[in-house]
């Protein structure tokens, strides 16, 4: 069986990665639209980027309205800014939201219609050059062909995809993650862990993606709690940045499975941040997936030293899931109730959420077959 493996054209990692990328960025165009949020402006992170652009004589305009998970309205506003400012390439600085917004803006600069027309469709025409500078260690969006945008009229999260959405340049500099608060560190780190596990246990996993998946799982278990407990731990932040990148590369080529499929409707209807909704679902979904993928989970148990001689694949896989559950507990992952989700409204929307999850296509990548009833039962189980 043959496989295609995709990743960004240029990846710059480590301390001072942004400066290292300057020559490559200079070649992309004359004026950049910088897509970011108010926090990045206040922290001075945007100034780091604009100072570099000034040094290499690249003009720019700053669009800092991506304050929350990306919506079609944010995308449309960004498109207007890009055109009115005569920009010719894009830079995103932030977590997954600015990077996903950048991809969607880029897609609609060169493709017809509106972003709402592309649910589940391939972005066929090449975008302007895209530069992704993540400030969290989690989404992996800097390395993927996917973007998730909320359709505000239909209350759904649209998954858009295509190789043309892979950033031209990914700049993974841990300095930008040092100011990430504990809650964000936890949620985004568990998002990366979800990517790593799902990409390894996906029907679409391939030998190249598995290498990145396993390495990411090991790095996350070794470093996430350290970064959470001490945000100034440079080594832990660096390792988590690399792990998130690796997990992004992995699921870019093997896709995600049931966790992400079920997570998106929770985010769309109840505005739970993406990483947190993944974390809420993670252990329940892994327990479901274990039945028909015990050998894969056993591999992961071996990778994190949870396998003991004489264990069956199922026993080892369960030990791995127990380790995931312990990490979620140590990171104080909120429940739906603690986040403030209305239980009655949640149960009233079970059918819609299950249908939306299946419509995304992600649950079908799970090795164990998934149906609507399975998804509803997992949703119900989130309420103890």
Coordinates of C-alpha atoms in Angstrom, one line a residue:
X1 CA 0.0 0.0 0.0
X2 CA 1.3 3.4 -0.9
X3 CA 0.9 6.6 1.2
X4 CA 1.3 10.3 0.7
X5 CA 2.9 12.3 3.5
X6 CA 2.4 16.0 3.9
X7 CA 4.0 18.7 6.0
X8 CA 4.9 22.4 5.8
X9 CA 7.6 23.4 3.2
X10 CA 9.7 25.0 5.9
X11 CA 9.7 24.3 9.6
X12 CA 11.8 26.4 12.0
X13 CA 12.1 25.2 15.6
X14 CA 13.8 26.2 18.8
X15 CA 14.9 29.4 20.5
X16 CA 15.2 32.4 18.0
X17 CA 13.4 30.3 15.3
X18 CA 11.6 33.5 14.2
X19 CA 14.8 35.3 13.4
X20 CA 16.1 32.2 11.6
X21 CA 13.0 32.3 9.4
X22 CA 13.4 35.9 8.4
X23 CA 15.1 35.3 5.0
X24 CA 12.4 32.8 4.0
X25 CA 9.6 35.1 5.2
X26 CA 11.0 38.0 3.2
X27 CA 10.6 36.0 0.0
X28 CA 6.9 35.5 0.5
X29 CA 5.6 38.9 -0.5
X30 CA 5.6 42.7 0.1
X31 CA 2.9 43.1 2.7
X32 CA 1.6 40.7 5.3
X33 CA -1.8 40.6 7.1
X34 CA -0.9 39.6 10.7
X35 CA -3.8 37.6 12.2
X36 CA -3.8 37.5 16.0
X37 CA -5.7 38.5 19.1
X38 CA -5.8 41.2 21.7
X39 CA -3.8 39.2 24.2
X40 CA -0.9 38.8 21.8
X41 CA -0.9 42.5 21.2
X42 CA -0.9 43.3 25.0
X43 CA 1.9 40.8 25.7
X44 CA 4.2 42.3 23.1
X45 CA 4.4 39.2 21.1
X46 CA 3.0 40.9 18.0
X47 CA 5.7 43.5 18.4
X48 CA 8.3 40.8 18.1
X49 CA 6.9 39.9 14.7
X50 CA 6.5 43.5 13.5
X51 CA 10.0 44.4 14.6
X52 CA 11.3 41.5 12.4
X53 CA 9.2 42.6 9.5
X54 CA 10.5 46.1 9.8
X55 CA 14.1 44.8 9.7
X56 CA 13.5 42.9 6.5
X57 CA 11.5 45.7 4.9
X58 CA 8.1 43.9 4.7
X59 CA 5.0 46.0 5.2
X60 CA 2.1 44.7 7.3
X61 CA -1.4 45.3 8.7
X62 CA -2.6 43.8 12.0
X63 CA -5.9 42.1 12.3
X64 CA -6.3 41.3 16.0
X65 CA -10.0 40.5 16.2
X66 CA -9.7 36.8 16.6
X67 CA -10.7 36.8 20.3
X68 CA -12.2 33.4 20.8
X69 CA -12.8 30.3 18.6
X70 CA -12.9 31.3 14.9
X71 CA -16.2 32.1 13.2
X72 CA -17.3 32.8 9.7
X73 CA -17.8 36.4 10.7
X74 CA -14.1 36.7 11.8
X75 CA -13.1 35.2 8.5
X76 CA -15.2 37.5 6.4
X77 CA -13.9 40.6 8.3
X78 CA -10.3 39.4 7.8
X79 CA -10.9 38.9 4.0
X80 CA -12.1 42.5 3.8
X81 CA -9.0 43.7 5.6
X82 CA -6.6 41.7 3.5
X83 CA -8.1 43.1 0.3
X84 CA -8.4 46.7 1.5
X85 CA -4.8 46.7 2.7
X86 CA -3.5 45.1 -0.5
X87 CA -1.7 42.3 1.3
X88 CA -0.1 39.4 -0.6
X89 CA 0.6 36.9 2.2
X90 CA -0.6 36.1 5.7
X91 CA 1.0 35.5 9.1
X92 CA -0.8 34.1 12.1
X93 CA 0.4 34.5 15.6
X94 CA -1.5 32.8 18.4
X95 CA -3.1 29.5 19.3
X96 CA -5.2 27.4 16.9
X97 CA -7.8 30.1 16.5
X98 CA -5.7 32.7 14.7
X99 CA -3.9 30.0 12.7
X100 CA -7.2 28.4 11.6
X101 CA -8.6 31.9 10.8
X102 CA -5.6 32.6 8.6
X103 CA -6.1 29.4 6.7
X104 CA -9.7 30.2 6.1
X105 CA -9.0 33.8 5.0
X106 CA -6.3 32.5 2.6
X107 CA -8.7 29.9 1.2
X108 CA -11.3 32.5 0.4
X109 CA -8.9 34.9 -1.2
X110 CA -8.4 32.5 -4.0
X111 CA -11.5 30.2 -4.0
X112 CA -15.0 31.2 -5.0
X113 CA -18.0 31.6 -2.7
X114 CA -18.0 32.0 1.0
X115 CA -16.4 29.9 3.7
X116 CA -19.8 28.4 4.6
X117 CA -19.8 26.7 1.2
X118 CA -16.8 24.5 2.0
X119 CA -18.0 22.2 4.9
X120 CA -16.4 18.9 4.2
X121 CA -15.0 20.1 0.8
X122 CA -11.5 20.3 -0.4
X123 CA -9.9 23.7 -0.8
X124 CA -8.8 23.3 -4.4
X125 CA -7.0 26.5 -5.3
X126 CA -3.6 27.5 -3.8
X127 CA -3.9 30.1 -1.0
X128 CA -1.5 33.0 -0.7
X129 CA 1.6 32.1 1.3
X130 CA 0.8 31.3 5.0
X131 CA 3.1 31.7 8.0
X132 CA 2.0 30.0 11.2
X133 CA 3.6 31.1 14.6
X134 CA 2.0 29.1 17.4
X135 CA 1.9 30.5 20.9
X136 CA 0.4 27.4 22.5
X137 CA 1.7 23.8 22.4
X138 CA -1.4 22.0 21.4
X139 CA -3.4 22.4 18.2
X140 CA -0.6 21.5 15.7
X141 CA -2.5 23.7 13.2
X142 CA 0.9 25.1 12.1
X143 CA 1.5 21.7 10.4
X144 CA -1.9 20.6 9.1
X145 CA -4.2 20.8 6.1
X146 CA -7.3 21.4 8.3
X147 CA -9.1 24.3 9.7
X148 CA -12.2 24.5 11.9
X149 CA -14.5 27.5 11.6
X150 CA -17.9 28.0 13.3
X151 CA -20.9 28.6 11.1
X152 CA -22.8 31.0 13.3
X153 CA -26.1 30.5 11.6
X154 CA -26.2 26.7 11.8
X155 CA -24.3 26.4 15.1
X156 CA -21.9 23.9 13.7
X157 CA -18.1 23.7 13.5
X158 CA -17.1 23.3 9.9
X159 CA -14.1 21.1 9.2
X160 CA -12.4 22.4 6.0
X161 CA -9.4 20.6 4.5
X162 CA -6.9 20.3 1.7
X163 CA -3.1 20.3 1.2
X164 CA -3.4 24.0 0.1
X165 CA -4.2 24.9 3.7
X166 CA -0.8 23.6 5.0
X167 CA 1.3 26.7 6.0
X168 CA 4.2 27.5 3.8
X169 CA 6.3 28.2 6.9
X170 CA 5.8 27.0 10.5
X171 CA 7.8 28.9 13.2
X172 CA 7.8 26.9 16.4
X173 CA 9.7 29.1 18.9
X174 CA 9.0 28.1 22.6
X175 CA 9.5 31.7 23.7
X176 CA 6.0 32.5 22.4
X177 CA 4.5 29.8 24.7
X178 CA 6.1 30.9 27.9
X179 CA 3.3 33.3 28.9
X180 CA 0.6 30.6 28.3
X181 CA -1.5 30.4 31.5
X182 CA -2.1 27.0 33.3
X183 CA -5.6 26.4 32.0
X184 CA -4.4 27.0 28.4
X185 CA -1.3 24.9 28.9
X186 CA -3.4 22.0 30.2
X187 CA -6.1 22.2 27.5
X188 CA -3.8 22.6 24.6
X189 CA -1.4 20.0 25.9
X190 CA -4.2 17.5 26.1
X191 CA -5.3 18.5 22.7
X192 CA -1.9 17.6 21.4
X193 CA -2.0 14.3 23.3
X194 CA -5.4 13.6 21.7
X195 CA -3.9 14.2 18.3
X196 CA -1.0 11.9 19.0
X197 CA -3.2 9.0 20.3
X198 CA -5.9 9.4 17.7
X199 CA -3.4 9.6 14.8
X200 CA -1.8 6.4 16.0
X201 CA -5.0 4.5 16.5
X202 CA -6.7 5.8 13.3
X203 CA -7.7 3.5 10.5
X204 CA -5.6 5.9 8.3
X205 CA -2.4 5.6 10.3
X206 CA 0.7 4.9 8.2
X207 CA 4.3 4.1 9.1
X208 CA 5.6 7.7 8.8
X209 CA 2.7 9.2 10.8
X210 CA 3.2 6.5 13.5
X211 CA 6.8 7.7 14.1
X212 CA 5.6 11.2 14.9
X213 CA 2.6 10.0 17.0
X214 CA 4.7 7.8 19.3
X215 CA 7.4 10.4 19.8
X216 CA 4.7 13.0 20.6
X217 CA 3.0 10.8 23.2
X218 CA 6.3 10.2 25.0
X219 CA 7.3 13.9 25.0
X220 CA 3.8 14.9 26.3
X221 CA 3.8 12.5 29.2
X222 CA 7.4 13.6 30.1
X223 CA 6.8 17.3 29.9
X224 CA 3.2 18.5 30.1
X225 CA 2.8 18.3 33.8
X226 CA 6.2 20.1 34.2
X227 CA 5.1 22.9 31.9
X228 CA 1.7 23.1 33.8
X229 CA 3.3 23.3 37.2
X230 CA 6.1 25.7 36.2
X231 CA 5.4 27.8 33.1
X232 CA 8.9 29.2 33.1
X233 CA 10.4 25.7 32.6
X234 CA 12.1 26.4 29.2
X235 CA 13.0 22.7 28.6
X236 CA 9.5 21.5 29.2
X237 CA 8.0 24.3 27.1
X238 CA 10.4 23.5 24.3
X239 CA 9.6 19.8 24.4
X240 CA 5.9 20.5 24.4
X241 CA 6.2 22.8 21.4
X242 CA 8.0 20.0 19.5
X243 CA 5.4 17.4 20.7
X244 CA 2.5 19.5 19.5
X245 CA 4.2 20.0 16.1
X246 CA 4.9 16.2 15.8
X247 CA 1.3 15.4 16.8
X248 CA 0.1 17.9 14.2
X249 CA 2.2 16.3 11.5
X250 CA 0.9 12.9 12.5
X251 CA -2.8 13.6 12.4
X252 CA -2.3 15.7 9.2
X253 CA -1.5 12.4 7.5
X254 CA -3.7 10.0 9.4
X255 CA -6.6 12.1 10.6
X256 CA -8.3 12.1 14.0
X257 CA -11.0 9.8 15.3
X258 CA -13.9 9.7 17.7
X259 CA -12.7 12.3 20.3
X260 CA -12.5 15.1 17.8
X261 CA -15.7 14.1 16.1
X262 CA -17.6 14.3 19.4
X263 CA -15.7 17.4 20.6
X264 CA -16.7 19.8 17.8
X265 CA -20.5 19.8 18.5
X266 CA -19.8 20.5 22.2
X267 CA -17.7 23.4 21.2
X268 CA -20.2 24.7 18.7
X269 CA -23.3 24.5 20.9
X270 CA -21.9 25.2 24.4
X271 CA -18.7 27.3 23.5
X272 CA -16.4 25.0 25.4
X273 CA -12.8 25.6 24.1
X274 CA -11.7 22.9 21.7
X275 CA -8.8 21.6 23.8
X276 CA -11.0 21.4 26.9
X277 CA -13.8 19.6 25.2
X278 CA -11.3 17.1 23.8
X279 CA -9.9 16.6 27.3
X280 CA -13.5 16.1 28.7
X281 CA -14.1 13.3 26.2
X282 CA -10.6 11.7 26.0
X283 CA -10.7 8.8 28.5
X284 CA -14.3 7.8 27.7
X285 CA -13.6 7.7 24.0
X286 CA -10.3 5.8 24.5
X287 CA -12.1 3.2 26.6
X288 CA -14.6 2.7 23.8
X289 CA -11.9 2.5 21.1
X290 CA -9.7 0.0 23.0
X291 CA -11.9 -3.0 22.2
X292 CA -10.8 -3.3 18.6
X293 CA -7.5 -1.6 18.8
X294 CA -5.8 -3.3 21.8
X295 CA -2.6 -3.9 19.9
X296 CA -2.2 -0.2 19.1
X297 CA -2.9 0.8 22.7
X298 CA -0.4 -1.8 23.8
X299 CA 2.2 -0.2 21.6
X300 CA 1.5 3.1 23.3
X301 CA 1.7 1.5 26.8
X302 CA 5.2 0.2 25.9
X303 CA 6.2 3.7 24.7
X304 CA 5.5 5.2 28.1
X305 CA 6.8 2.2 30.1
X306 CA 3.4 1.0 31.3
X307 CA 3.7 -2.5 29.8
X308 CA 4.8 -5.4 32.0
X309 CA 5.8 -8.9 31.0
X310 CA 2.9 -11.2 30.6
X311 CA 0.3 -8.5 30.0
X312 CA -2.2 -9.1 27.3
X313 CA -2.7 -6.3 24.7
X314 CA -6.0 -5.4 26.3
X315 CA -4.5 -5.2 29.8
X316 CA -1.6 -3.1 28.6
X317 CA -4.0 -0.8 26.6
X318 CA -6.1 -0.3 29.8
X319 CA -2.9 0.6 31.7
X320 CA -2.2 3.2 29.1
X321 CA -5.7 4.7 29.4
X322 CA -5.3 4.7 33.2
X323 CA -2.2 6.8 32.7
X324 CA -4.1 9.2 30.5
X325 CA -6.8 9.4 33.1
X326 CA -4.3 10.2 35.8
X327 CA -2.8 13.0 33.7
X328 CA -6.2 14.5 33.1
X329 CA -6.8 14.4 36.9
X330 CA -3.4 16.0 37.7
X331 CA -4.2 18.8 35.2
X332 CA -7.6 19.4 36.8
X333 CA -9.7 19.0 33.7
X334 CA -13.1 20.5 34.2
X335 CA -16.3 18.5 33.8
X336 CA -19.2 19.9 31.7
X337 CA -21.0 20.7 34.9
X338 CA -18.0 22.6 36.3
X339 CA -17.6 24.5 33.0
X340 CA -21.3 25.6 33.3
X341 CA -23.0 23.6 30.6
X342 CA -26.7 23.3 31.1
X343 CA -27.5 19.6 31.5
X344 CA -31.1 19.9 30.2
X345 CA -30.0 21.7 27.1
X346 CA -27.2 19.2 26.6
X347 CA -29.5 16.2 26.8
X348 CA -32.0 18.0 24.5
X349 CA -29.3 18.3 21.9
X350 CA -28.0 14.7 22.0
X351 CA -29.4 13.7 18.7
X352 CA -28.1 16.8 16.9
X353 CA -24.6 16.4 18.5
X354 CA -24.4 12.8 17.5
X355 CA -25.5 13.5 14.0
X356 CA -23.0 16.4 13.7
X357 CA -20.2 14.2 15.0
X358 CA -20.9 11.5 12.5
X359 CA -21.3 14.1 9.7
X360 CA -17.7 15.3 10.4
X361 CA -16.4 11.9 9.3
X362 CA -13.9 11.7 12.1
X363 CA -15.5 9.0 14.2
X364 CA -15.5 6.7 11.2
X365 CA -11.7 6.7 11.3
X366 CA -11.9 4.8 14.6
X367 CA -10.8 1.2 14.2
X368 CA -13.9 0.1 16.2
X369 CA -17.0 0.8 14.3
X370 CA -19.0 3.7 15.7
X371 CA -22.7 4.4 15.4
X372 CA -25.1 7.1 16.6
X373 CA -26.1 5.1 19.7
X374 CA -22.5 4.7 20.8
X375 CA -21.9 8.4 20.5
X376 CA -25.0 9.3 22.5
X377 CA -24.1 6.8 25.2
X378 CA -20.6 8.4 25.5
X379 CA -22.1 11.9 25.7
X380 CA -24.5 10.7 28.5
X381 CA -21.6 9.2 30.4
X382 CA -20.0 12.7 30.7
X383 CA -22.6 13.5 33.4
X384 CA -21.8 11.5 36.5

